[in-house]
PDB file of C-alpha atoms and ligand atoms in Angstrom:
ATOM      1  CA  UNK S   1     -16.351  64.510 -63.218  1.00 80.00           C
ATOM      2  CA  UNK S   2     -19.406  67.150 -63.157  1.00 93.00           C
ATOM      3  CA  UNK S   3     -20.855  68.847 -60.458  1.00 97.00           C
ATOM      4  CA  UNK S   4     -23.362  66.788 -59.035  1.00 98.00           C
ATOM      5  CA  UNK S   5     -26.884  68.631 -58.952  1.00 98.00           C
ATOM      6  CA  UNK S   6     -29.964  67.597 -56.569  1.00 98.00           C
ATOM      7  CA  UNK S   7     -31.610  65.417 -59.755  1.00 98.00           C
ATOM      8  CA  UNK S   8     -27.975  63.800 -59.390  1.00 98.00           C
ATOM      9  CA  UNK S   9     -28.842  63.026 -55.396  1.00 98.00           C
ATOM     10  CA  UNK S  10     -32.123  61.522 -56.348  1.00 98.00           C
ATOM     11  CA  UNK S  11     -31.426  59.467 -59.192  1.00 98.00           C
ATOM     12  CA  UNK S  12     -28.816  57.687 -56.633  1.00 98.00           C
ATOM     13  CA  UNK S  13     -31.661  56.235 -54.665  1.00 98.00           C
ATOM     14  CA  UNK S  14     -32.044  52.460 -54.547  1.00 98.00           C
ATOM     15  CA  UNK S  15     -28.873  52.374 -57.198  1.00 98.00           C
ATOM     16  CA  UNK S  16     -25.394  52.770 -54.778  1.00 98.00           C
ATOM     17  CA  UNK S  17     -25.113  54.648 -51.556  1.00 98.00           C
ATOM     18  CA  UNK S  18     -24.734  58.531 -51.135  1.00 98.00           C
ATOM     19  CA  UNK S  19     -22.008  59.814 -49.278  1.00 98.00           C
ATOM     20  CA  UNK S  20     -21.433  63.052 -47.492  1.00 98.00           C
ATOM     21  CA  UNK S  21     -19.343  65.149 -45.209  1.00 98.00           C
ATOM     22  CA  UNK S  22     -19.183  68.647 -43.252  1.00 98.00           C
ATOM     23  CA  UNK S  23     -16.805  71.028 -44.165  1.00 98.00           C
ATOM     24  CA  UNK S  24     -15.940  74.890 -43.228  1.00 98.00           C
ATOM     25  CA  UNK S  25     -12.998  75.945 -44.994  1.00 98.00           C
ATOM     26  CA  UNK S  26     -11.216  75.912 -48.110  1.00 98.00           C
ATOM     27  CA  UNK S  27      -8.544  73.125 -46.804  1.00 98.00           C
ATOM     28  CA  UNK S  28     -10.652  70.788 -45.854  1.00 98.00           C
ATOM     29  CA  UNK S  29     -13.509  71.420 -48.786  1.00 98.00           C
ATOM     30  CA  UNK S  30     -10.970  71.111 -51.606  1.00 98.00           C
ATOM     31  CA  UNK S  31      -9.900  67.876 -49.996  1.00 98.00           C
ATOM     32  CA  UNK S  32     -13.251  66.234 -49.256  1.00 98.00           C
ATOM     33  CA  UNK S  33     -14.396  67.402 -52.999  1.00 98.00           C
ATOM     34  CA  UNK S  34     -10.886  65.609 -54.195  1.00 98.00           C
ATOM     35  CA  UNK S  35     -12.106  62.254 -52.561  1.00 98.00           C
ATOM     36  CA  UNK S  36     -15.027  62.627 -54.287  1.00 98.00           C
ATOM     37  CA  UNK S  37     -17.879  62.907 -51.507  1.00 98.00           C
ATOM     38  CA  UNK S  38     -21.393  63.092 -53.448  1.00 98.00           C
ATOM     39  CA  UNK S  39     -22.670  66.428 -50.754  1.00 98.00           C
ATOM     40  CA  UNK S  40     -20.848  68.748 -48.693  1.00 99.00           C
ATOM     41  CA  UNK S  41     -22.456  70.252 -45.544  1.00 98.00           C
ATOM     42  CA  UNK S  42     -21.391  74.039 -44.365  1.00 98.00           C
ATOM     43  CA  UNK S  43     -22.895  72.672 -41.008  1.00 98.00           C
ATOM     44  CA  UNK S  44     -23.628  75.371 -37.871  1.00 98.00           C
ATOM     45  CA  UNK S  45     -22.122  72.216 -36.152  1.00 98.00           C
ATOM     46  CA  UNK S  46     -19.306  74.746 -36.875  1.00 98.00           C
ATOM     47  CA  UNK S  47     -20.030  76.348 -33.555  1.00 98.00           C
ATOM     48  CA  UNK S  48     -18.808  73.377 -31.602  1.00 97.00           C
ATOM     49  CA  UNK S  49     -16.258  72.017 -33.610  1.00 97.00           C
ATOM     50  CA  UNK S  50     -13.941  74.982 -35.207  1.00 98.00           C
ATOM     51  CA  UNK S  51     -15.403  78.067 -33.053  1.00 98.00           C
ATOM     52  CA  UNK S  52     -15.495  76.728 -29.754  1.00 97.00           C
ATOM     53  CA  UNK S  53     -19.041  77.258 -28.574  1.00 97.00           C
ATOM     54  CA  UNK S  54     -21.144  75.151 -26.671  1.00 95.00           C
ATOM     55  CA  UNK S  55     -24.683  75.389 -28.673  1.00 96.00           C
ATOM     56  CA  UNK S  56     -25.263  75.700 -32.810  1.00 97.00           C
ATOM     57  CA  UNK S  57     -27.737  78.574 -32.079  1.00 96.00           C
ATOM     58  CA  UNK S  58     -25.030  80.754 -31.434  1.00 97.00           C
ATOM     59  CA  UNK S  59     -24.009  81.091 -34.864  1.00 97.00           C
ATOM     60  CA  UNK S  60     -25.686  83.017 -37.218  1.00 97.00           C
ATOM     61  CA  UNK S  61     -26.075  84.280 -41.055  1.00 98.00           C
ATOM     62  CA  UNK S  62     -22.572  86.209 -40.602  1.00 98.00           C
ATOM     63  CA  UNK S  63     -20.799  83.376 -39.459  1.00 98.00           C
ATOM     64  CA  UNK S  64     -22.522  80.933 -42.193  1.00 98.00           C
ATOM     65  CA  UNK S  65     -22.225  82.449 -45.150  1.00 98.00           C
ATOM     66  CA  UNK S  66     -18.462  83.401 -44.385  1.00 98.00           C
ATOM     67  CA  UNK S  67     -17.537  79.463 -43.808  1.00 98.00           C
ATOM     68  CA  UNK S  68     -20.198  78.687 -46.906  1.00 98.00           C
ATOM     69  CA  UNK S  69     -18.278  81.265 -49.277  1.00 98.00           C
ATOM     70  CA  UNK S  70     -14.599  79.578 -48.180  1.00 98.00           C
ATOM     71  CA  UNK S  71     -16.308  75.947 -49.223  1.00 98.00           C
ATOM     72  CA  UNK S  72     -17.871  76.934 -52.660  1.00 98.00           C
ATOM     73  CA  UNK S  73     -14.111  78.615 -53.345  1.00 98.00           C
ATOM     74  CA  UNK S  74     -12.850  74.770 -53.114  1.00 98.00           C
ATOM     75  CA  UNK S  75     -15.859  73.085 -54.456  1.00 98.00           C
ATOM     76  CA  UNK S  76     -15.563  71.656 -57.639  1.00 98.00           C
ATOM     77  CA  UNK S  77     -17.705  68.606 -58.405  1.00 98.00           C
ATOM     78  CA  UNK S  78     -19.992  67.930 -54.566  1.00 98.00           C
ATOM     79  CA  UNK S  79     -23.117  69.588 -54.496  1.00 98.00           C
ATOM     80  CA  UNK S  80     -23.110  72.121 -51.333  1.00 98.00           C
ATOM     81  CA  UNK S  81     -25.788  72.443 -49.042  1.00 98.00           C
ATOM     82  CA  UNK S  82     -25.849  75.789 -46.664  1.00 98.00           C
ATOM     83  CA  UNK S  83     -27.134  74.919 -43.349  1.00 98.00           C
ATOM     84  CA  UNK S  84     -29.504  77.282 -42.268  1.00 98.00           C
ATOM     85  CA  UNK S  85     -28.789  78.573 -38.232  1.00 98.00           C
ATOM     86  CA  UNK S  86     -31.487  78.805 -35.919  1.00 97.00           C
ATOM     87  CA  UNK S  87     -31.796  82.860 -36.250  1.00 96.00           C
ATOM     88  CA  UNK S  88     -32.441  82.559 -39.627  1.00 97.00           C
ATOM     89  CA  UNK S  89     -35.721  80.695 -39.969  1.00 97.00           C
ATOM     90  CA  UNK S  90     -36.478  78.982 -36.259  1.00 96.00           C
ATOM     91  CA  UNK S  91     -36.931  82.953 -34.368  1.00 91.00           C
ATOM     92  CA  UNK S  92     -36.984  84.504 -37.261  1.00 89.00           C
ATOM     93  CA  UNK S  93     -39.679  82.484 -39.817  1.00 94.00           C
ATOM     94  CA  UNK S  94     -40.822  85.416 -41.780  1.00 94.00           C
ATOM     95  CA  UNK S  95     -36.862  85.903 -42.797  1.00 97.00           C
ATOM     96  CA  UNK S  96     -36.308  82.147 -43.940  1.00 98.00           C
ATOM     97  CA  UNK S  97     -36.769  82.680 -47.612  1.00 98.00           C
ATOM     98  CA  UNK S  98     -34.692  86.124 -47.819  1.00 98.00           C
ATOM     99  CA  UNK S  99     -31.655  84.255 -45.791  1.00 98.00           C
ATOM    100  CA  UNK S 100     -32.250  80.674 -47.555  1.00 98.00           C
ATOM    101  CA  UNK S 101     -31.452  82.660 -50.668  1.00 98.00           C
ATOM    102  CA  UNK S 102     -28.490  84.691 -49.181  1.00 98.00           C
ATOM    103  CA  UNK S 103     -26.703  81.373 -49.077  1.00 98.00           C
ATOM    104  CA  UNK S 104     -27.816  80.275 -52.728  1.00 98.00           C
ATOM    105  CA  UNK S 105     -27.082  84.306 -54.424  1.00 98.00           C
ATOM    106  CA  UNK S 106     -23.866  85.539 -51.934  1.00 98.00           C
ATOM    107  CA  UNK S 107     -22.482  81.874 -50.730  1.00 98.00           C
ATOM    108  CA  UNK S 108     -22.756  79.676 -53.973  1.00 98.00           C
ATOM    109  CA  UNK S 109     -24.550  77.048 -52.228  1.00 98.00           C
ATOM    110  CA  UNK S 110     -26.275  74.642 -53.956  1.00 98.00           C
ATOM    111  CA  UNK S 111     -29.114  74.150 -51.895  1.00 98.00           C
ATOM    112  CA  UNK S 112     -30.196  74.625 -47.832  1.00 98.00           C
ATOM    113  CA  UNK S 113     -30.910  72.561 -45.008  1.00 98.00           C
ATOM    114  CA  UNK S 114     -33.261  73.183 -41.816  1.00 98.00           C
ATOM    115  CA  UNK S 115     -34.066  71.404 -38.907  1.00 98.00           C
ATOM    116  CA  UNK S 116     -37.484  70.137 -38.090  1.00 97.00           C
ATOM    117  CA  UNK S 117     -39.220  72.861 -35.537  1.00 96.00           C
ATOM    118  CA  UNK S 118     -42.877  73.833 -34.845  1.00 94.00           C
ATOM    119  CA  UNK S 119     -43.446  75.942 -37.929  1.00 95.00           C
ATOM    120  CA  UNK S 120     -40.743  73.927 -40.539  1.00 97.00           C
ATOM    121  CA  UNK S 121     -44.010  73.013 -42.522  1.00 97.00           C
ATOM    122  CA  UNK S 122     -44.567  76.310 -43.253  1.00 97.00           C
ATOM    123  CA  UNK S 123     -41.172  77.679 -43.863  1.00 98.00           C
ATOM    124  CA  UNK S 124     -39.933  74.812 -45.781  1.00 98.00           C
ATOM    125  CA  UNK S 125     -43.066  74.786 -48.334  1.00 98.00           C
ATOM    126  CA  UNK S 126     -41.853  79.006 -48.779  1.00 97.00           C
ATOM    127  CA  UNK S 127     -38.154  77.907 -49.450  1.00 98.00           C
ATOM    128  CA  UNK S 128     -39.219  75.404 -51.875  1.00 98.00           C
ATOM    129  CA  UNK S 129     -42.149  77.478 -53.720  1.00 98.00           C
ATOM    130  CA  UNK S 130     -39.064  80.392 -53.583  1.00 98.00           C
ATOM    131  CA  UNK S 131     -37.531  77.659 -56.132  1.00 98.00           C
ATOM    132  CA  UNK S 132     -34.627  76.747 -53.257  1.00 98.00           C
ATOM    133  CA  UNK S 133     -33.564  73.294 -52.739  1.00 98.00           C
ATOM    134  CA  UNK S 134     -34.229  71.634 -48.977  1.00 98.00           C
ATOM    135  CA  UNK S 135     -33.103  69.103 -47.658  1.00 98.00           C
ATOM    136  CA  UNK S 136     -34.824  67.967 -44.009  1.00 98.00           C
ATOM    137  CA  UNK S 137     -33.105  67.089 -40.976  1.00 98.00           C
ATOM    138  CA  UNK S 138     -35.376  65.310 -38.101  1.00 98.00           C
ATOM    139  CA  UNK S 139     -34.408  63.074 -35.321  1.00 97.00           C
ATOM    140  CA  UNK S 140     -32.472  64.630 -33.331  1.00 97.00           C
ATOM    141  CA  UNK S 141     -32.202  68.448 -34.216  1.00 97.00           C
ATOM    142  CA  UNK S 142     -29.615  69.975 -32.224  1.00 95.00           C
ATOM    143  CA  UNK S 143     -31.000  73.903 -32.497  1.00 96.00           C
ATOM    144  CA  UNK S 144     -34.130  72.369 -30.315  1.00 94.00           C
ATOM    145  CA  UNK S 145     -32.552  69.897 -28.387  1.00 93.00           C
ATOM    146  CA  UNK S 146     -33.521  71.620 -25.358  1.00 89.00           C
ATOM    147  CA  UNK S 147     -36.684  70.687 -26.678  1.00 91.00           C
ATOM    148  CA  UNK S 148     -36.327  67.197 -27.203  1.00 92.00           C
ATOM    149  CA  UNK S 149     -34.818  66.339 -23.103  1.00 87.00           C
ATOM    150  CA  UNK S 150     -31.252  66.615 -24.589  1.00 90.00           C
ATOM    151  CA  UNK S 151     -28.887  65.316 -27.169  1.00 93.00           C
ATOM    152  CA  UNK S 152     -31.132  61.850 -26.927  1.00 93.00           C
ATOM    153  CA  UNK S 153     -31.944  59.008 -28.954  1.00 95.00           C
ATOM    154  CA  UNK S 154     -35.211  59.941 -31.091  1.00 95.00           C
ATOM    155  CA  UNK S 155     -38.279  57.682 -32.221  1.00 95.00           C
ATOM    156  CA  UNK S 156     -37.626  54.993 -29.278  1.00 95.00           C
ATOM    157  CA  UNK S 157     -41.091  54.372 -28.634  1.00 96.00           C
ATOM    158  CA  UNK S 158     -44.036  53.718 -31.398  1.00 98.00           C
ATOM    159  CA  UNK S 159     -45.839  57.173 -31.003  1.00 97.00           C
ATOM    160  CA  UNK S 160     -42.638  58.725 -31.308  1.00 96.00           C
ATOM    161  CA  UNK S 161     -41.475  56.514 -34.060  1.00 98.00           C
ATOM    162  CA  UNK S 162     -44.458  57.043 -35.691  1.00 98.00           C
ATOM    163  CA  UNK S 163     -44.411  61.124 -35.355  1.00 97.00           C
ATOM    164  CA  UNK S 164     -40.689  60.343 -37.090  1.00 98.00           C
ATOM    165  CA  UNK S 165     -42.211  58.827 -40.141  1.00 98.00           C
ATOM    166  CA  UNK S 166     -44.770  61.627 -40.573  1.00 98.00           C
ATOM    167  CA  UNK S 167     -42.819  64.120 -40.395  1.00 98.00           C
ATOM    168  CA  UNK S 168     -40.479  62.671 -43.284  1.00 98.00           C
ATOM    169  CA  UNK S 169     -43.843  61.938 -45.189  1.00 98.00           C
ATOM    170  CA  UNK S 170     -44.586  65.501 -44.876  1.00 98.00           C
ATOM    171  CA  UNK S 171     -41.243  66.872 -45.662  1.00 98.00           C
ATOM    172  CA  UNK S 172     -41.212  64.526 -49.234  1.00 98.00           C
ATOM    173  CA  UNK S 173     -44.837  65.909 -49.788  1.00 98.00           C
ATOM    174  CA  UNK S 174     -43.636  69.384 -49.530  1.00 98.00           C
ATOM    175  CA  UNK S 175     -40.709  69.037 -52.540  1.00 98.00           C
ATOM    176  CA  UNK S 176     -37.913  67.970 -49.953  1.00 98.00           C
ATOM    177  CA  UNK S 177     -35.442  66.188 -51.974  1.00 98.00           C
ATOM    178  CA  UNK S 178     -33.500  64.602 -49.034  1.00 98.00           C
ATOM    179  CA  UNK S 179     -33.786  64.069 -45.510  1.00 98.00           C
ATOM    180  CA  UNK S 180     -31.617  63.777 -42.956  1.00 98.00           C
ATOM    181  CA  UNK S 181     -32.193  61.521 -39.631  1.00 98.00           C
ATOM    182  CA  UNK S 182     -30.369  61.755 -36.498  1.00 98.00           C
ATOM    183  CA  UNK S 183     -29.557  59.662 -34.138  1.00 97.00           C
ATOM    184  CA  UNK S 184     -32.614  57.537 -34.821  1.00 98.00           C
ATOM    185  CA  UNK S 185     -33.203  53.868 -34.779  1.00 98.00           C
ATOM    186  CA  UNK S 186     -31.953  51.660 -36.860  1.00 98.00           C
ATOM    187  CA  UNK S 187     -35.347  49.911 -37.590  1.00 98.00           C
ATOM    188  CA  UNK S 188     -37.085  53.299 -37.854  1.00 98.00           C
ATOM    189  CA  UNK S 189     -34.626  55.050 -40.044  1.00 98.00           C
ATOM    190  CA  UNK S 190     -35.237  51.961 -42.601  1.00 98.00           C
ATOM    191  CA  UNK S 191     -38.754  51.853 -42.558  1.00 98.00           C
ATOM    192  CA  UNK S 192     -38.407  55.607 -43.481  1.00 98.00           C
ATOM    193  CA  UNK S 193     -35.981  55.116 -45.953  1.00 98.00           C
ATOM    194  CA  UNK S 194     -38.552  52.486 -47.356  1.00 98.00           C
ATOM    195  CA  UNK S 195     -41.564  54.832 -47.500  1.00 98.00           C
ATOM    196  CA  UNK S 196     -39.893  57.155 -48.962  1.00 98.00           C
ATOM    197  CA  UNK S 197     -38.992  58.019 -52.932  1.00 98.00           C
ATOM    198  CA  UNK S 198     -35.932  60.675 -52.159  1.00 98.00           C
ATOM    199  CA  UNK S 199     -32.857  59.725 -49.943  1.00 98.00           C
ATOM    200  CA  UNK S 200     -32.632  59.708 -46.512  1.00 98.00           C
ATOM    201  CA  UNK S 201     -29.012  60.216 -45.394  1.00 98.00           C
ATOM    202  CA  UNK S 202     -28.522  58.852 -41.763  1.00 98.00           C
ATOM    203  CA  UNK S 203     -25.865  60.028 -38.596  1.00 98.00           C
ATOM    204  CA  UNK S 204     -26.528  57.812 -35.538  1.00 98.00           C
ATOM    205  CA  UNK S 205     -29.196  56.468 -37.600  1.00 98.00           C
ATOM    206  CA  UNK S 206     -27.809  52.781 -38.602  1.00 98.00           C
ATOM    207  CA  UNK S 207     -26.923  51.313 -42.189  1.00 98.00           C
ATOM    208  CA  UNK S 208     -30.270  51.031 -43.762  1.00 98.00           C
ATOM    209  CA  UNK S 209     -30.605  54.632 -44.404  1.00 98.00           C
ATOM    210  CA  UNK S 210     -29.533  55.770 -48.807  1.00 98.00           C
ATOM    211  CA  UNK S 211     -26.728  57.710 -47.473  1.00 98.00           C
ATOM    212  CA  UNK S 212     -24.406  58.421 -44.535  1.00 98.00           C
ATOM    213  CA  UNK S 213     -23.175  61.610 -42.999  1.00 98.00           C
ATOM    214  CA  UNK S 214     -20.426  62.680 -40.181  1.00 98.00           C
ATOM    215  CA  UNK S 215     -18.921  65.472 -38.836  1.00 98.00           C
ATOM    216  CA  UNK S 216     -15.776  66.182 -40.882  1.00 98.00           C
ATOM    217  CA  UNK S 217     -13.547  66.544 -37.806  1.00 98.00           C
ATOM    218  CA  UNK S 218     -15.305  63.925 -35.453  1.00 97.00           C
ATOM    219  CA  UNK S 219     -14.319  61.607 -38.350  1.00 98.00           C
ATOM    220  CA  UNK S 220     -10.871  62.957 -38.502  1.00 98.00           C
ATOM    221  CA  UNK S 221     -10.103  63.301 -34.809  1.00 97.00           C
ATOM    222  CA  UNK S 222     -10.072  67.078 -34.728  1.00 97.00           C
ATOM    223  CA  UNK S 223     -12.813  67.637 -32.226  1.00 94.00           C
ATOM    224  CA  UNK S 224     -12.493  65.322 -29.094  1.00 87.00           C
ATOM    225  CA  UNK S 225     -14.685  67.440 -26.592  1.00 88.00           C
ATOM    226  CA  UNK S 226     -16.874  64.786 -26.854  1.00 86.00           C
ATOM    227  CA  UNK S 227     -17.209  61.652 -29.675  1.00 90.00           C
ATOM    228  CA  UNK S 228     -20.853  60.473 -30.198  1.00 92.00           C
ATOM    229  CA  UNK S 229     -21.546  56.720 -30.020  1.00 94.00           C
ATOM    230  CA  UNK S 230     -21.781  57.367 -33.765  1.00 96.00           C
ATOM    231  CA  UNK S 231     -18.826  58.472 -34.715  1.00 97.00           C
ATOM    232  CA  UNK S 232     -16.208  56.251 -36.389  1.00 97.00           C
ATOM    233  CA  UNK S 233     -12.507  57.887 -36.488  1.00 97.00           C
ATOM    234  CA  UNK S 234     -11.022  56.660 -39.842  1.00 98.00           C
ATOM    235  CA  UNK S 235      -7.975  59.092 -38.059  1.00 98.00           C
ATOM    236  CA  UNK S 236      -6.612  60.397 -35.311  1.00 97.00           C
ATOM    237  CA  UNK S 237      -5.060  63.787 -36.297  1.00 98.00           C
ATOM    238  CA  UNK S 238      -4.887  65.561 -33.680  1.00 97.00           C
ATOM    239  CA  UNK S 239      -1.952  63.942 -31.600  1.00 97.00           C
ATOM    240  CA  UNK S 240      -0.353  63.797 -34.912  1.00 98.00           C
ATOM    241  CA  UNK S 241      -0.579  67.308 -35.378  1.00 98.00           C
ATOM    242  CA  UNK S 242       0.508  68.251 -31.584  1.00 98.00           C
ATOM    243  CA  UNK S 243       3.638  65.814 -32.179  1.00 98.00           C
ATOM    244  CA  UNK S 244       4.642  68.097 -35.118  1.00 98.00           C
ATOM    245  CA  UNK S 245       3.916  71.334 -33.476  1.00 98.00           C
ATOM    246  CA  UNK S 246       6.136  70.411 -30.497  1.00 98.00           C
ATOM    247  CA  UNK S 247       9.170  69.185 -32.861  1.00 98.00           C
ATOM    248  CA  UNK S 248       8.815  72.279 -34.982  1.00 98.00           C
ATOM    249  CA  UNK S 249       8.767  74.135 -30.866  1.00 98.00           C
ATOM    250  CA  UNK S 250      12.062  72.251 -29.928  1.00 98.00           C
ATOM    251  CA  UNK S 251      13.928  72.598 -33.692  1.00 98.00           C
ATOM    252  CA  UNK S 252      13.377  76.583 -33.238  1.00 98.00           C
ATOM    253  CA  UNK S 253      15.087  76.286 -29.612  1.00 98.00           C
ATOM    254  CA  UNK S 254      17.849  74.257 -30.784  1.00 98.00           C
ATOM    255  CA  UNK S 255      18.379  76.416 -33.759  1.00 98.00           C
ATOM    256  CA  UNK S 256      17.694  73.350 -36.234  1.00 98.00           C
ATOM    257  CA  UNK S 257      15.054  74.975 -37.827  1.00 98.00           C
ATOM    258  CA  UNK S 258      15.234  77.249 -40.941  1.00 98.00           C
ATOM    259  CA  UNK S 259      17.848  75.103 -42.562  1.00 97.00           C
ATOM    260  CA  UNK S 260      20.108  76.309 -45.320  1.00 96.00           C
ATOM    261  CA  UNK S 261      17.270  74.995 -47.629  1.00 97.00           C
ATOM    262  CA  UNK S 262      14.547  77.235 -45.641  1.00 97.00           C
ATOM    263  CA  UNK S 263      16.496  80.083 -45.820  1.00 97.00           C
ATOM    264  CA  UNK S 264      17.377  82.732 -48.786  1.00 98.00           C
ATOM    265  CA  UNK S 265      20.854  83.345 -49.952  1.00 97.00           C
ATOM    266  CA  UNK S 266      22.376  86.684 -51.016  1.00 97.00           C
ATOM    267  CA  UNK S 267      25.498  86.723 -53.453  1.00 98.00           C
ATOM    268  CA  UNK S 268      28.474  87.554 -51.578  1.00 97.00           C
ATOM    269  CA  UNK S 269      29.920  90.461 -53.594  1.00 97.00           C
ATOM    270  CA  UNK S 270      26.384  91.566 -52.641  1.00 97.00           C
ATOM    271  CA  UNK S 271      26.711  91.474 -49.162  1.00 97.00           C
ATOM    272  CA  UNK S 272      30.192  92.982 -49.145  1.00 97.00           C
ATOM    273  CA  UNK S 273      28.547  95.683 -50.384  1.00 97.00           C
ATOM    274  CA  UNK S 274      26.869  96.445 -47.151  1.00 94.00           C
TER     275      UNK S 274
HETATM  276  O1  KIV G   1     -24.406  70.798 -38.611  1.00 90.38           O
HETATM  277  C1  KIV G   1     -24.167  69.618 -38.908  1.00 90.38           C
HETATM  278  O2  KIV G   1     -23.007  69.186 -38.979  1.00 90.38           O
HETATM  279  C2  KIV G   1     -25.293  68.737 -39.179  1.00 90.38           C
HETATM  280  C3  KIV G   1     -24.980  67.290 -39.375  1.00 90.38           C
HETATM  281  C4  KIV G   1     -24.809  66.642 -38.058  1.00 90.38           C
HETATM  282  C5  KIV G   1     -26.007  66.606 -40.196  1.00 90.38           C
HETATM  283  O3  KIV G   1     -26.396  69.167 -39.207  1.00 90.38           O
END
């Protein structure tokens, strides 16, 4: 298999679904890109769900282009899209092409995404003229959720639902070559997927949309702070993983663990030696 390019991602509308995943480190990357997963997301969603944090603003450029360079070590074939944080373009606009680039020249990304926000017109036409690939991301847009009255259902009414399919409109027009929609209606998110010639890849956004994405570890059962209505768990890993870390506890206390074949052996005229 080749590495799949953005002309790749296009060509796949209206001929089989695209699918795609988060990932943040070379485990999980090398594993999602073995399973063959069309696009791989370094997504700041990385501040809730491996650092801990209770808002994706508060990571920034340090944070993702470390997980982005860990991702592109595993990467062979998926085509890897850098997820821009909120510093990089949303408070700081005039910096969006320097740092969009920072993930393409120092990360290996593939391509960017960024969030729809007051001025992503203007910052996502400089990306794209800068010769950077973006994909959009509107719905719900968790850097500006504050924003939005919370981590809510978008498009519900027709004026918003309407604002929803202009935007996208706007984002194709500009060179987009994919869009994201969160947490959208179902309805909506097809009749935006029909308007549109590039692929809209849906999360809380129902089954109409080209593609589908989820949080790695939501989907895994890694992060159970809180589940969105979205999320499916194809695992449970987690109390798998706490089951083994308390038999490994209790084999150490009961001196079961190194066995002879965990251990190293030294010959005995060796040891006599000593
Ligand atoms: O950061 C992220 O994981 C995302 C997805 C929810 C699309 O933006």
């Amino acid at each position: 298999m080749e590495k799949i390019t953005v002309k790749d991602i296009l060509a796949l509308k209206n001929k089989r679904k695209i699918t795609m995943l988060t990932a943040y480190d070379y485990p999980l990357a090398s594993l999602v890109d073995a399973a063959g997963i069309d696009m791989i997301l370094v997504g700041d969603s990385v501040a809730n769900v491996v650092l801990g944090l209770d808002s994706t603003t508060k990571v920034g450029m340090y944070e993702m282009l470390h997980h982005a360079k860990a991702v592109t070590r595993a990467v062979k074939n998926a085509l890897v899209i850098g997820d821009m944080p909120y510093e990089s373009y949303q408070s700081r606009p005039d910096e969006a092409v320097k740092n969009a680039r920072r993930f393409l020249d120092e990360a290996k990304c593939d391509c960017v995404k960024l969030e729809w926000f007051d001025k992503c017109l203007e910052v996502t036409e400089k990306i794209i003229k800068a010769a950077i690939p973006v994909m959009g991301h509107i719905g719900l847009t968790p850097q500006t959720a504050d924003k939005l009255g919370g981590f809510k259902v978008q498009g519900k009414d027709a004026e918003a639902a309407k604002r929803l399919i202009e935007q996208a409109k706007k984002l194709e027009g500009l060179g987009c070559f994919a869009i994201v929609l969160e947490c959208v209606p179902d309805k909506i998110a097809g009749i935006i997927t029909k308007e549109l010639k590039i692929p809209t890849i849906g999360i809380g956004a129902g089954i109409d949309c080209d593609g589908q994405v989820l949080v790695s570890n939501d989907m895994l059962g890694l992060f159970d702070r809180y589940t969105p209505k979205f999320v499916k768990k194809y695992i449970n890993l987690s109390p798998m993983i706490l089951e083994a870390i308390k038999t490994y506890k209790q084999e150490v206390l009961e001196s079961k663990f190194p066995a002879p074949e965990h251990s190293f052996t030294i010959k005995k005229e060796e040891l006599e030696k000593i």
